[in-house]
Structure formats: structure tokens, C-alpha cells
XYZ file of C-alpha atoms in Angstrom:
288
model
C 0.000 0.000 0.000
C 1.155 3.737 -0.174
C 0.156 7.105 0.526
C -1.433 9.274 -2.526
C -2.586 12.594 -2.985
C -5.794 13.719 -5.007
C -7.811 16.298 -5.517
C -11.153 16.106 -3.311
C -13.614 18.219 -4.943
C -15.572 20.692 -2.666
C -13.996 19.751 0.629
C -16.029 21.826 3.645
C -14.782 23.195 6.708
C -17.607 24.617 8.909
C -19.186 26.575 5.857
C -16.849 27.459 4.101
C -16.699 25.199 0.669
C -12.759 24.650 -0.519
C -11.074 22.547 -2.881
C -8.011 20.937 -1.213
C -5.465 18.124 -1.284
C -6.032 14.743 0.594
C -3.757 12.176 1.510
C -5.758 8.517 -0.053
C -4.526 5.617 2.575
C -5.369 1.904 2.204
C -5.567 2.221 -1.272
C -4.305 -0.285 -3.873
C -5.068 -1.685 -7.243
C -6.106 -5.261 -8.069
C -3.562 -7.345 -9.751
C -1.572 -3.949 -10.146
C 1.465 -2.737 -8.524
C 1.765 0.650 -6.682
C 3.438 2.593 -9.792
C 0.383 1.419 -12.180
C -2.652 2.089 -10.018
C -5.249 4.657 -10.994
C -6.374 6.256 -7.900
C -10.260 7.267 -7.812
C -10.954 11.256 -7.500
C -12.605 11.635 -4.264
C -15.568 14.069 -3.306
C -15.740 14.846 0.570
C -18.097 17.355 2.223
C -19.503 18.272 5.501
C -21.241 20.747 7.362
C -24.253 21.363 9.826
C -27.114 21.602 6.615
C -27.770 20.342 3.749
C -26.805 22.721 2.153
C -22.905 22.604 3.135
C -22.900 19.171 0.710
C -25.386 20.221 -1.680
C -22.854 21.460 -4.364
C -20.405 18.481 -3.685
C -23.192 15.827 -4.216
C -24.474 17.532 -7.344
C -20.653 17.612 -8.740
C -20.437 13.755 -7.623
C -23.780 13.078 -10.197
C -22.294 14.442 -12.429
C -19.169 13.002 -12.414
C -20.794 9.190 -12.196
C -22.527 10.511 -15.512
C -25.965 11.265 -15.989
C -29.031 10.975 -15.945
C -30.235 9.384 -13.058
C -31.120 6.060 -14.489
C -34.218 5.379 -11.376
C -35.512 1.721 -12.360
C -34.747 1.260 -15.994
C -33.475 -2.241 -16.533
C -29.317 -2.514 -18.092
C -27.024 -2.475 -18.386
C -27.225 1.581 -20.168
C -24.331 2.529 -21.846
C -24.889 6.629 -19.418
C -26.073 7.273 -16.068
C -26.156 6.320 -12.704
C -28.404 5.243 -9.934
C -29.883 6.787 -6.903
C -31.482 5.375 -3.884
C -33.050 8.106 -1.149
C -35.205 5.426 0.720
C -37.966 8.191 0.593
C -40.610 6.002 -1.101
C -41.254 7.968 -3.855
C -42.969 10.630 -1.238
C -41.057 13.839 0.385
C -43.488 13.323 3.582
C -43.428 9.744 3.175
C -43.096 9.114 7.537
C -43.931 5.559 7.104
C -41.286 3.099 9.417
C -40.128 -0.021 7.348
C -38.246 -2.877 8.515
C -36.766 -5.548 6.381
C -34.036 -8.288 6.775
C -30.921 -9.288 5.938
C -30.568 -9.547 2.658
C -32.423 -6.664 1.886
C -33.117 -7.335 -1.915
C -35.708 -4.221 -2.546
C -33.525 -2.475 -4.674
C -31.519 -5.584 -6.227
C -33.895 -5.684 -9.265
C -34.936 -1.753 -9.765
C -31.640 -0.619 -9.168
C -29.162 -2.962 -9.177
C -27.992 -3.136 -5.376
C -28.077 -5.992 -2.468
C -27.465 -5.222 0.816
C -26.503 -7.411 3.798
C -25.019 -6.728 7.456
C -23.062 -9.406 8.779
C -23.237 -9.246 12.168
C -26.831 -7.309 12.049
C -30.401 -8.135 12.420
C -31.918 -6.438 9.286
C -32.265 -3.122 8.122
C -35.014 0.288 8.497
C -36.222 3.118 6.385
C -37.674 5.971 8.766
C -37.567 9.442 9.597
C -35.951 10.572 12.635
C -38.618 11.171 14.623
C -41.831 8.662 15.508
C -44.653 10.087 13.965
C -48.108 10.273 16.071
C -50.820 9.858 13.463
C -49.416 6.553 12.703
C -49.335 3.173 14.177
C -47.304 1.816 15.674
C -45.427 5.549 15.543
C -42.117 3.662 14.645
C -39.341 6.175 13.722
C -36.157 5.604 13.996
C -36.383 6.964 17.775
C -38.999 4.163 18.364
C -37.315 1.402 15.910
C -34.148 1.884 18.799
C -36.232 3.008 21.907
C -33.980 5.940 22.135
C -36.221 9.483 21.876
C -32.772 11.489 21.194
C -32.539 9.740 18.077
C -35.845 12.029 17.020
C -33.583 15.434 17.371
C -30.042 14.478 16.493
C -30.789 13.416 12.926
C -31.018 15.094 9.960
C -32.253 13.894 6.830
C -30.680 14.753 3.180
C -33.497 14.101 1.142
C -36.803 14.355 3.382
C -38.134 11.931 4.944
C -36.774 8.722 5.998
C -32.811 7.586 6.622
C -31.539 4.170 6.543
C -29.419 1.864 9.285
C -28.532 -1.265 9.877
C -30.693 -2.866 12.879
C -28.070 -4.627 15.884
C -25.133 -3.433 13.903
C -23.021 -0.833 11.825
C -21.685 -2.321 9.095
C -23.717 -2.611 6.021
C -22.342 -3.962 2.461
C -23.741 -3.433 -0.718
C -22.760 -5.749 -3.716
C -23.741 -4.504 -7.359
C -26.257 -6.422 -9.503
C -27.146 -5.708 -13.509
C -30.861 -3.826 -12.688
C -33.616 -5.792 -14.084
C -33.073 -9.684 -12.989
C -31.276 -12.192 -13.925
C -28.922 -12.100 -10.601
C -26.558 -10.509 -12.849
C -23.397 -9.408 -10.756
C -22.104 -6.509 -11.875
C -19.619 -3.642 -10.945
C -19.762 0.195 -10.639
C -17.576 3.029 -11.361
C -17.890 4.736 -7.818
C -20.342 4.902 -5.228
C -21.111 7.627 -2.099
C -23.163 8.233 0.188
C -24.599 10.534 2.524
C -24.329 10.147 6.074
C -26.252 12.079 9.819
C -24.271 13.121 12.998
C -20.748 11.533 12.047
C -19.284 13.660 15.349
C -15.743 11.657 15.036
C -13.149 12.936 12.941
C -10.035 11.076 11.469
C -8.347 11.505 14.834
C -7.091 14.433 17.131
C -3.447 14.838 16.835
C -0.567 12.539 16.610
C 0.146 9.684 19.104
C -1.693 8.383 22.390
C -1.522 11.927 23.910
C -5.642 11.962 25.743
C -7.951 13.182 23.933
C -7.204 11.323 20.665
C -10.580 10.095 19.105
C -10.760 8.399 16.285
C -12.935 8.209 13.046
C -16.125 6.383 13.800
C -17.156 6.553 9.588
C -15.431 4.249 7.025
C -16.095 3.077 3.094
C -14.361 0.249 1.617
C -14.394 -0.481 -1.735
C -13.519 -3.856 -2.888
C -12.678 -5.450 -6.506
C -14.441 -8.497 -7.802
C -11.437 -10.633 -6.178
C -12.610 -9.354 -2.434
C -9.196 -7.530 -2.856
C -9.248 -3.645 -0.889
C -9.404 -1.054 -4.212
C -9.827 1.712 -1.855
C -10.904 3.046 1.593
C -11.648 6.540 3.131
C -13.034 7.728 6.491
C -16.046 9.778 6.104
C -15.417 14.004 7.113
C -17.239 15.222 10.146
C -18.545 17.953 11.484
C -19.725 18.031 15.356
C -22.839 18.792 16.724
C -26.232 17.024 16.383
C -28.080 16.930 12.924
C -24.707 17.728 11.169
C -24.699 15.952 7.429
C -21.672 14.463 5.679
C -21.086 13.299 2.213
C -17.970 10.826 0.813
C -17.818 9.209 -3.064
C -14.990 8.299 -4.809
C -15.068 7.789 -9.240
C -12.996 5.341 -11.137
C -12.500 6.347 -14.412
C -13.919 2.151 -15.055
C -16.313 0.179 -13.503
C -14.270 -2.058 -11.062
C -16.071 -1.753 -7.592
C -17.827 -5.067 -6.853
C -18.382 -4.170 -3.954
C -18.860 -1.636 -1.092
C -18.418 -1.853 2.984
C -19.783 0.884 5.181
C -18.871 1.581 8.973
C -21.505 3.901 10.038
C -20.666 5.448 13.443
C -18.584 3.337 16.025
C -21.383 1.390 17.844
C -24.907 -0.136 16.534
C -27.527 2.146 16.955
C -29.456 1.966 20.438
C -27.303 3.968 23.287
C -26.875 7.655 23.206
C -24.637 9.384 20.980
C -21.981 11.288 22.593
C -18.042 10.524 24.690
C -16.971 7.676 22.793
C -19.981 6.480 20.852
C -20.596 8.200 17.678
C -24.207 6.986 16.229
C -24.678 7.474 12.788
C -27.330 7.177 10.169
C -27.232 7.084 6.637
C -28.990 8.557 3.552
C -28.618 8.794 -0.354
C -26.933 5.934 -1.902
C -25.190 7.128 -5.270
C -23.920 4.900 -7.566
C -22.257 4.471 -11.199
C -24.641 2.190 -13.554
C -24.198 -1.367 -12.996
C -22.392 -3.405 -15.924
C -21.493 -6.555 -16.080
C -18.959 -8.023 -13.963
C -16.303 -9.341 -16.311
């Protein structure tokens, strides 16, 4: 492995909206050696609204290619895929738990998702909503009623978590059936309340914390391609955003840390919850 340095395309600090240089660790290229490996360009944003990642998402569309290809079977030759787990409905407040697999999207839009240690998955908003029943949310999916304040979602209404665990993996599928596997040019994601940042300062010294967010992306072989922690930005309700394009489709497949404990206790010390929204994702082609 070795240390590179890319561009990262609107980096934010607090508000302000920057382009800077990165380091890239943990990065290497299948069946390559160091001097021949392509590394991705990385988008990284964060901030305390939406709109401190809005510009840095929009440049990450773009750069997977558009349009957005929603549930059109492929492989297309353009495009890429979205998933907001909104339903279809900005006040969509509905609380849906699945298991693990979760194969809702596998067909539509070309992504399975498992968590190997976890129980399943849910879809809600923040909060539990009265006028419904049960009132679910993800405060009542984890009996925890901070989780109804210290959330924020990216596209409104509902984010997404694993249930009993944080790790979540996504492995690419041509959309439309078949059980096609496939592999993507880049993927991001958006993530709620990542406090942790990539550590504190050098060596053991107290106070050192370190970064509770990670994505992994791995090659058809299961070999590591690539893996970044996701930027923070404290407070509660704070939004973060990490993606990373190839210039091919070789990402088979995609590992995401999401906060250093499973949801459930209360986020603050040393336990950073986190909860995730928009999936993005280059179109699925056929593995080779």
C-alpha cells in the first residue's frame, strides 16, 4: 500500500466550501502494482445543513454521468443510480423494517445489501410520527427518543441503518433480474451526525478520538481497491457526504462503517451513532 494525494472536490470546513489536497490511505489496485494504479478522485463534504454538501453531491452526479437512471433495466451505456429510501414521497413518515438480505432495490436498481453481524435493516424518519401506528421512527425502531432530534435527513423523509449493527455492504447487480453481478464506477453516500473525525493529533496523547465513519471499496477478487473515512462535522443533525469515481467500472463491492457502535445507546463521549442517507452509484455493468 502507499500514501497518494488527489484532488477532493468541494472539501467543507464549517461553511466554508474549498477545494483541497487529501492524503488517499489503504488504497491499492487489483492485480496492479503501486506505480500502475489509478487512484479514484474523491468528493468529501460536511457541514451542519444540507446545504454545506449540496454542491459536492451535485458535482459527484455528475461526475458518475448522468441521468439518473431510477428503475430502468441494463445495463445503459450513461447514467447512474440513486437510492433516497424516501418512497417515492417527500413526507413519506412511514417506518419499514426488512431483513438481511435486503433485496428491494436488487432488481430496480441494481444493489443488495446485507449486514453481517446485524439483524436487518429500516427506512424511517428521525422522529416517531403520532398519526401513525405503531409511531415507529427511527427513535422508536431503537427506543432511544434522542434519536428524534439528532438526525437530519438529506433528502426528506426517511434515513436508513442497519438494525443490531453498523456495518452494512452493498454488492452490485445488472438492474432488471437475472442475478446478474455486476460492478460500478464509484459509489457515495450521505451520512447524519458523524461527530468523530479522522483523529485528534498525533500519538496516544488523551484526547485522541478516532474516526467512527469508514467506506471500503472492494474489486471483484474481495481484494481492498480503496478506503476513506467519512469528514465530520460536530454537533447534532450535522450531514456528511464521501464518493470516490474510477474512471472504469471495477467496484464489486462496497463496505460501510456507520458510526462506532450499533444504533441503540446515546450518541456522545466515545460512541458516535450514525445514520445514513442517499446511496449514489455508477450504472451497474457486467462483472467481467
Amino acid at each position: 500500500m502507499r500514501t497518494n494525494s488527489i484532488l477532493a472536490i468541494g472539501a467543507v470546513f464549517g461553511a466554508l466550501t474549498v477545494g483541497v489536497l487529501i492524503p488517499v490511505r489503504d488504497a491499492h489496485a487489483e492485480g496492479n502494482t503501486p506505480h500502475d494504479f489509478a487512484a479514484p478522485v474523491v468528493f468529501q463534504a460536511a457541514g451542519p445543513t444540507v446545504g454545506s454538501i449540496q454542491g459536492t453531491v451535485d458535482a459527484y452526479r455528475a461526475a458518475l454521468g448522468q441521468p439518473n437512471n431510477v428503475n430502468t433495466a441494463g445495463p445503459l451505456s450513461s447514467g447512474h443510480r440513486e437510492i433516497n429510501w424516501d418512497g417515492g414521497s417527500t413526507n413519506n413518515q412511514t417506518t419499514t423494517i426488512s431483513g438481511s438480505p435486503f433485496a428491494g432495490f436488487q432488481v430496480t436498481r441494481g444493489a443488495l445489501f446485507t449486514t453481517p453481524d446485524g439483524t436487518g435493516f429500516v427506512q424511517a424518519p428521525p422522529a416517531a410520527d403520532p398519526a401513525s401506528f405503531p409511531p415507529g421512527g427511527l427513535a422508536g425502531v431503537f427506543d432511544n427518543a434522542t434519536y428524534g432530534v439528532i438526525f437530519q435527513a438529506f433528502s426528506l423523509r426517511r434515513l436508513f441503518s442497519a438494525i443490531d449493527s453498523n456495518v452494512t455492504d452493498v454488492d452490485f447487480f445488472v438492474p432488471g433480474g437475472g442475478g446478474i453481478a455486476a460492478t460500478v464506477s464509484g459509489f457515495g453516500a450521505v451520512f447524519t451526525d458523524v461527530d468523530q473525525p479522522d483523529g485528534s493529533g498525533p500519538g496516544e496523547k488523551q484526547g485522541n478520538r478516532e474516526a467512527s465513519t469508514l467506506i471500503e471499496y472492494f474489486a471483484t477478487d474481495g481484494s481492498l481497491l480503496f478506503s476513506s473515512f467519512v469528514p465530520a462535522s460536530p454537533g447534532d443533525g450535522s450531514v456528511s457526504f464521501l464518493g470516490i469515481v474510477f474512471d472504469d467500472a471495477r467496484i464489486a463491492r462496497v463496505r460501510i462503517t456507520s458510526g462506532n457502535v450499533a444504533p441503540g445507546p446515546d450518541d456522545g463521549g466515545k460512541k458516535d451513532v450514525v445514520m445514513m442517507d442517499d446511496f449514489f452509484y455508477g450504472e451497474p455493468r457486467t462483472a467481467p
